[in-house]
């Protein structure tokens, strides 16, 4: 199973990941320090945050990640990376529009929602609005 330090070493050598090193460090520590159990990721692309969340989940007893993307290709690439990392068991993938997915979720369900989809204003506003009622409101 790939450790977070091994993941960081890999990211530091990849053009598409090198600019995210500080971001993934913050995300990893945010998840592990808060001991989140139910994490929702909206938008996968290269899978860097998904892999970071899975690495964090591997250190926590009850943590699971749900990653949603509208592109099956992004999901397939990330699944393969997680399999190679030995971290595939921590993530469930859903191929669906993020707003539609959020609309189907119960309120106060998620400990943490990470939004990184297509960055269109209307999409992002809808995601933030819905995420505000889907994320747990205690503490």
Coordinates of N, CA and C in Angstrom, one line a residue, residues 1-138:
X1 N 0.8 -1.2 0.0 CA 0.0 0.0 0.0 C 0.9 1.2 0.0
X2 N 0.6 2.2 -0.9 CA 1.4 3.4 -1.0 C 1.1 4.3 0.2
X3 N 2.2 4.8 0.7 CA 2.1 5.8 1.8 C 1.9 7.2 1.3
X4 N 1.6 8.1 2.2 CA 1.4 9.5 1.8 C 2.8 10.1 1.3
X5 N 3.8 9.8 2.0 CA 5.2 10.3 1.6 C 5.5 9.7 0.2
X6 N 5.2 8.5 -0.1 CA 5.5 8.0 -1.4 C 4.6 8.7 -2.5
X7 N 3.4 9.0 -2.1 CA 2.5 9.7 -3.0 C 3.1 11.1 -3.3
X8 N 3.5 11.8 -2.3 CA 4.1 13.1 -2.4 C 5.4 13.1 -3.3
X9 N 6.2 12.0 -3.2 CA 7.4 11.9 -4.0 C 6.9 11.7 -5.5
X10 N 5.9 10.9 -5.7 CA 5.4 10.8 -7.1 C 4.9 12.1 -7.6
X11 N 4.1 12.8 -6.8 CA 3.5 14.0 -7.3 C 4.6 15.1 -7.6
X12 N 5.6 15.1 -6.8 CA 6.7 16.1 -7.1 C 7.4 15.9 -8.4
X13 N 7.3 14.7 -9.0 CA 8.0 14.4 -10.2 C 7.0 14.5 -11.4
X14 N 5.8 14.8 -11.2 CA 4.8 14.9 -12.3 C 4.4 16.3 -12.6
X15 N 4.4 16.7 -13.9 CA 4.1 18.0 -14.3 C 2.7 18.4 -13.8
X16 N 1.7 17.6 -14.0 CA 0.3 17.9 -13.7 C 0.1 17.9 -12.2
X17 N 1.0 17.5 -11.4 CA 0.8 17.4 -9.9 C 1.7 18.3 -9.1
X18 N 2.8 18.7 -9.6 CA 3.8 19.4 -8.8 C 3.3 20.7 -8.2
X19 N 2.4 21.4 -8.9 CA 1.8 22.6 -8.3 C 0.8 22.3 -7.2
X20 N 0.4 21.1 -7.0 CA -0.6 20.7 -5.9 C 0.1 20.2 -4.7
X21 N 1.4 20.2 -4.5 CA 2.0 19.5 -3.4 C 1.5 20.1 -2.0
X22 N 1.5 21.4 -1.9 CA 1.0 22.0 -0.7 C -0.5 21.8 -0.4
X23 N -1.2 21.8 -1.5 CA -2.7 21.5 -1.4 C -3.0 20.1 -0.9
X24 N -2.3 19.1 -1.5 CA -2.6 17.8 -1.0 C -2.1 17.5 0.4
X25 N -1.0 18.2 0.8 CA -0.6 18.1 2.2 C -1.7 18.7 3.2
X26 N -2.2 19.8 2.8 CA -3.3 20.4 3.6 C -4.5 19.5 3.7
X27 N -4.9 19.0 2.5 CA -6.1 18.1 2.5 C -5.8 16.8 3.3
X28 N -4.7 16.2 3.2 CA -4.4 15.0 3.9 C -4.5 15.2 5.4
X29 N -3.8 16.3 5.9 CA -3.8 16.6 7.3 C -5.2 17.0 7.8
X30 N -6.0 17.7 7.0 CA -7.3 18.1 7.3 C -8.2 16.9 7.6
X31 N -8.1 15.9 6.7 CA -8.9 14.6 6.8 C -8.4 13.8 8.0
X32 N -7.1 13.6 8.2 CA -6.7 12.8 9.3 C -6.8 13.4 10.6
X33 N -6.6 14.7 10.7 CA -6.7 15.4 12.0 C -8.2 15.5 12.5
X34 N -9.1 15.6 11.5 CA -10.5 15.7 11.9 C -11.2 14.3 11.9
X35 N -10.5 13.3 11.5 CA -10.9 11.9 11.5 C -12.3 11.8 10.8
X36 N -12.4 12.4 9.7 CA -13.6 12.4 8.9 C -13.9 10.9 8.4
X37 N -15.1 10.5 8.4 CA -15.4 9.2 8.0 C -16.2 9.1 6.6
X38 N -16.8 10.2 6.3 CA -17.7 10.2 5.1 C -17.3 11.4 4.2
X39 N -16.4 11.1 3.2 CA -15.9 12.2 2.4 C -16.5 12.1 1.0
X40 N -16.9 13.3 0.5 CA -17.4 13.4 -0.9 C -16.5 14.3 -1.7
X41 N -16.0 13.7 -2.8 CA -15.2 14.5 -3.7 C -16.0 14.7 -5.0
X42 N -16.1 15.9 -5.5 CA -16.8 16.2 -6.7 C -15.8 16.7 -7.7
X43 N -15.5 15.9 -8.7 CA -14.5 16.2 -9.8 C -13.3 15.4 -9.5
X44 N -12.8 14.6 -10.5 CA -11.6 13.8 -10.3 C -10.4 14.2 -11.1
X45 N -10.6 14.4 -12.4 CA -9.6 14.7 -13.4 C -8.4 13.7 -13.3
X46 N -7.3 14.2 -12.8 CA -6.1 13.3 -12.7 C -6.1 12.3 -11.5
X47 N -6.9 12.6 -10.6 CA -7.1 11.7 -9.4 C -6.1 12.0 -8.2
X48 N -5.5 13.2 -8.3 CA -4.6 13.5 -7.2 C -5.2 13.6 -5.8
X49 N -6.3 14.4 -5.8 CA -7.0 14.5 -4.5 C -7.7 13.2 -4.1
X50 N -8.2 12.5 -5.0 CA -8.8 11.2 -4.7 C -7.8 10.3 -4.0
X51 N -6.6 10.2 -4.6 CA -5.6 9.4 -4.1 C -5.1 9.9 -2.8
X52 N -5.1 11.2 -2.6 CA -4.7 11.7 -1.3 C -5.7 11.4 -0.2
X53 N -7.0 11.5 -0.6 CA -8.1 11.1 0.4 C -8.0 9.6 0.7
X54 N -7.7 8.8 -0.3 CA -7.7 7.3 -0.1 C -6.5 7.0 0.8
X55 N -5.4 7.7 0.6 CA -4.2 7.5 1.5 C -4.5 7.9 2.9
X56 N -5.2 9.0 3.1 CA -5.7 9.4 4.5 C -6.6 8.4 5.1
X57 N -7.5 7.9 4.2 CA -8.5 6.9 4.7 C -7.8 5.6 5.2
X58 N -6.7 5.3 4.6 CA -6.0 4.1 4.9 C -5.4 4.1 6.3
X59 N -5.3 5.3 6.9 CA -4.8 5.5 8.3 C -5.9 5.7 9.3
X60 N -7.2 5.7 8.8 CA -8.3 5.9 9.7 C -9.2 4.7 9.7
X61 N -9.8 4.3 10.8 CA -10.5 3.0 10.9 C -11.8 2.9 10.1
X62 N -12.6 4.0 9.9 CA -13.9 3.9 9.3 C -14.1 4.9 8.2
X63 N -13.1 5.4 7.6 CA -13.2 6.4 6.5 C -13.5 5.8 5.2
X64 N -14.4 6.4 4.5 CA -14.7 6.0 3.1 C -14.9 7.3 2.3
X65 N -14.6 7.2 1.0 CA -14.6 8.3 0.0 C -15.6 7.9 -1.1
X66 N -16.4 8.9 -1.5 CA -17.2 8.8 -2.7 C -16.7 9.9 -3.6
X67 N -16.3 9.4 -4.8 CA -15.8 10.4 -5.8 C -16.8 10.4 -7.0
X68 N -17.2 11.6 -7.4 CA -18.2 11.8 -8.4 C -17.5 12.5 -9.6
X69 N -17.7 12.0 -10.8 CA -17.3 12.8 -12.0 C -18.2 12.5 -13.1
X70 N -18.4 13.4 -14.0 CA -19.3 13.2 -15.1 C -18.6 12.5 -16.2
X71 N -17.3 12.4 -16.2 CA -16.5 11.7 -17.2 C -16.0 10.3 -16.8
X72 N -16.5 9.3 -17.4 CA -16.2 7.9 -17.0 C -14.7 7.7 -17.2
X73 N -14.1 8.4 -18.2 CA -12.6 8.2 -18.4 C -11.8 8.7 -17.2
X74 N -12.2 9.8 -16.6 CA -11.5 10.2 -15.4 C -11.6 9.2 -14.3
X75 N -12.8 8.6 -14.1 CA -13.0 7.6 -13.1 C -12.1 6.4 -13.4
X76 N -12.1 5.9 -14.6 CA -11.3 4.7 -15.0 C -9.8 4.9 -14.7
X77 N -9.3 6.1 -15.1 CA -7.9 6.4 -14.8 C -7.6 6.4 -13.3
X78 N -8.4 7.0 -12.6 CA -8.2 7.1 -11.1 C -8.4 5.7 -10.5
X79 N -9.3 5.0 -10.9 CA -9.5 3.6 -10.4 C -8.2 2.8 -10.6
X80 N -7.6 2.9 -11.7 CA -6.4 2.2 -12.0 C -5.2 2.6 -11.1
X81 N -5.1 4.0 -10.9 CA -4.1 4.5 -10.1 C -4.3 4.0 -8.6
X82 N -5.5 4.0 -8.2 CA -5.8 3.5 -6.8 C -5.5 2.0 -6.7
X83 N -5.8 1.3 -7.7 CA -5.5 -0.1 -7.7 C -3.9 -0.3 -7.6
X84 N -3.2 0.4 -8.4 CA -1.7 0.3 -8.3 C -1.2 0.8 -7.0
X85 N -1.9 1.7 -6.3 CA -1.5 2.2 -5.0 C -1.8 1.2 -3.9
X86 N -2.7 0.3 -4.2 CA -3.2 -0.6 -3.1 C -4.2 0.1 -2.3
X87 N -4.9 1.1 -2.8 CA -5.8 1.9 -2.0 C -7.3 1.9 -2.6
X88 N -7.5 1.0 -3.5 CA -8.8 1.0 -4.2 C -10.0 0.7 -3.3
X89 N -9.8 0.1 -2.2 CA -11.0 -0.3 -1.3 C -11.6 0.9 -0.6
X90 N -10.9 2.0 -0.6 CA -11.4 3.1 0.2 C -12.3 4.1 -0.6
X91 N -12.5 3.9 -1.9 CA -13.2 4.8 -2.7 C -14.3 4.1 -3.5
X92 N -15.5 4.7 -3.5 CA -16.6 4.3 -4.4 C -16.7 5.4 -5.4
X93 N -16.9 5.1 -6.7 CA -17.0 6.0 -7.8 C -18.4 6.1 -8.3
X94 N -18.8 7.3 -8.7 CA -20.1 7.5 -9.3 C -19.9 8.4 -10.5
X95 N -20.4 7.9 -11.7 CA -20.4 8.7 -12.9 C -21.7 9.4 -13.0
X96 N -21.7 10.7 -12.7 CA -22.9 11.5 -12.7 C -22.6 13.0 -12.6
X97 N -23.5 13.8 -13.0 CA -23.3 15.3 -12.8 C -23.4 15.5 -11.3
X98 N -22.5 16.4 -10.8 CA -22.4 16.6 -9.4 C -23.6 17.2 -8.8
X99 N -24.3 18.1 -9.5 CA -25.5 18.8 -8.9 C -26.6 17.7 -8.8
X100 N -26.8 16.9 -9.8 CA -27.8 15.8 -9.7 C -27.5 14.9 -8.6
X101 N -26.2 14.5 -8.4 CA -25.8 13.7 -7.3 C -26.1 14.3 -6.0
X102 N -25.7 15.6 -5.8 CA -26.0 16.3 -4.5 C -27.5 16.4 -4.2
X103 N -28.3 16.6 -5.3 CA -29.8 16.7 -5.1 C -30.3 15.4 -4.5
X104 N -29.7 14.3 -4.8 CA -30.2 12.9 -4.4 C -29.7 12.5 -3.0
X105 N -28.8 13.3 -2.4 CA -28.3 13.0 -1.1 C -29.1 13.6 0.0
X106 N -29.1 12.9 1.1 CA -29.8 13.4 2.3 C -29.0 14.6 2.9
X107 N -29.7 15.5 3.6 CA -29.1 16.6 4.3 C -28.2 16.0 5.4
X108 N -27.2 16.7 5.8 CA -26.3 16.4 6.9 C -25.7 15.0 6.8
X109 N -25.3 14.6 5.6 CA -24.8 13.3 5.3 C -23.2 13.2 5.4
X110 N -22.6 14.2 4.8 CA -21.1 14.2 4.6 C -20.3 14.9 5.6
X111 N -19.2 14.4 6.0 CA -18.3 15.1 7.0 C -17.5 16.2 6.2
X112 N -17.2 15.9 5.0 CA -16.4 16.8 4.2 C -16.8 16.7 2.7
X113 N -17.0 17.8 2.1 CA -17.3 17.8 0.6 C -16.2 18.7 -0.1
X114 N -15.5 18.1 -1.0 CA -14.4 18.7 -1.7 C -15.0 19.0 -3.2
X115 N -15.0 20.2 -3.6 CA -15.6 20.6 -4.9 C -14.5 21.0 -5.8
X116 N -14.3 20.3 -6.9 CA -13.3 20.7 -7.9 C -13.8 20.2 -9.3
X117 N -14.9 20.7 -9.8 CA -15.5 20.2 -11.0 C -15.1 21.2 -12.2
X118 N -16.0 21.6 -13.0 CA -15.6 22.4 -14.2 C -15.4 23.9 -14.0
X119 N -15.7 24.4 -12.8 CA -15.4 25.8 -12.5 C -16.3 26.8 -13.2
X120 N -17.4 26.3 -13.9 CA -18.3 27.3 -14.4 C -19.1 27.9 -13.3
X121 N -19.4 29.2 -13.4 CA -20.0 29.9 -12.3 C -21.3 29.3 -11.8
X122 N -22.2 29.0 -12.8 CA -23.5 28.5 -12.4 C -23.4 27.1 -11.7
X123 N -22.5 26.3 -12.3 CA -22.3 24.9 -11.7 C -21.7 25.0 -10.3
X124 N -20.7 25.9 -10.1 CA -20.1 26.0 -8.8 C -21.1 26.6 -7.8
X125 N -21.9 27.6 -8.1 CA -22.8 28.1 -7.2 C -23.8 27.1 -6.8
X126 N -24.3 26.3 -7.7 CA -25.3 25.2 -7.4 C -24.6 24.2 -6.5
X127 N -23.4 23.8 -6.7 CA -22.6 22.8 -5.9 C -22.4 23.4 -4.5
X128 N -22.0 24.6 -4.4 CA -21.8 25.2 -3.0 C -23.1 25.3 -2.3
X129 N -24.2 25.7 -2.9 CA -25.5 25.9 -2.2 C -25.9 24.5 -1.7
X130 N -25.9 23.5 -2.6 CA -26.3 22.1 -2.2 C -25.4 21.5 -1.1
X131 N -24.1 21.7 -1.3 CA -23.1 21.2 -0.4 C -23.4 21.7 1.0
X132 N -23.8 23.0 1.1 CA -24.1 23.6 2.4 C -25.1 22.9 3.2
X133 N -26.1 22.2 2.6 CA -27.1 21.5 3.3 C -26.8 20.0 3.4
X134 N -25.9 19.5 2.6 CA -25.6 18.1 2.6 C -24.5 17.8 3.5
X135 N -23.6 18.7 3.8 CA -22.5 18.5 4.8 C -23.0 18.6 6.2
X136 N -22.5 17.8 7.1 CA -22.9 17.9 8.5 C -22.6 19.2 9.1
X137 N -23.6 19.7 9.9 CA -23.5 21.0 10.4 C -23.0 21.1 11.9
X138 N -22.7 19.9 12.5 CA -22.2 19.9 13.8 C -20.7 20.1 13.8

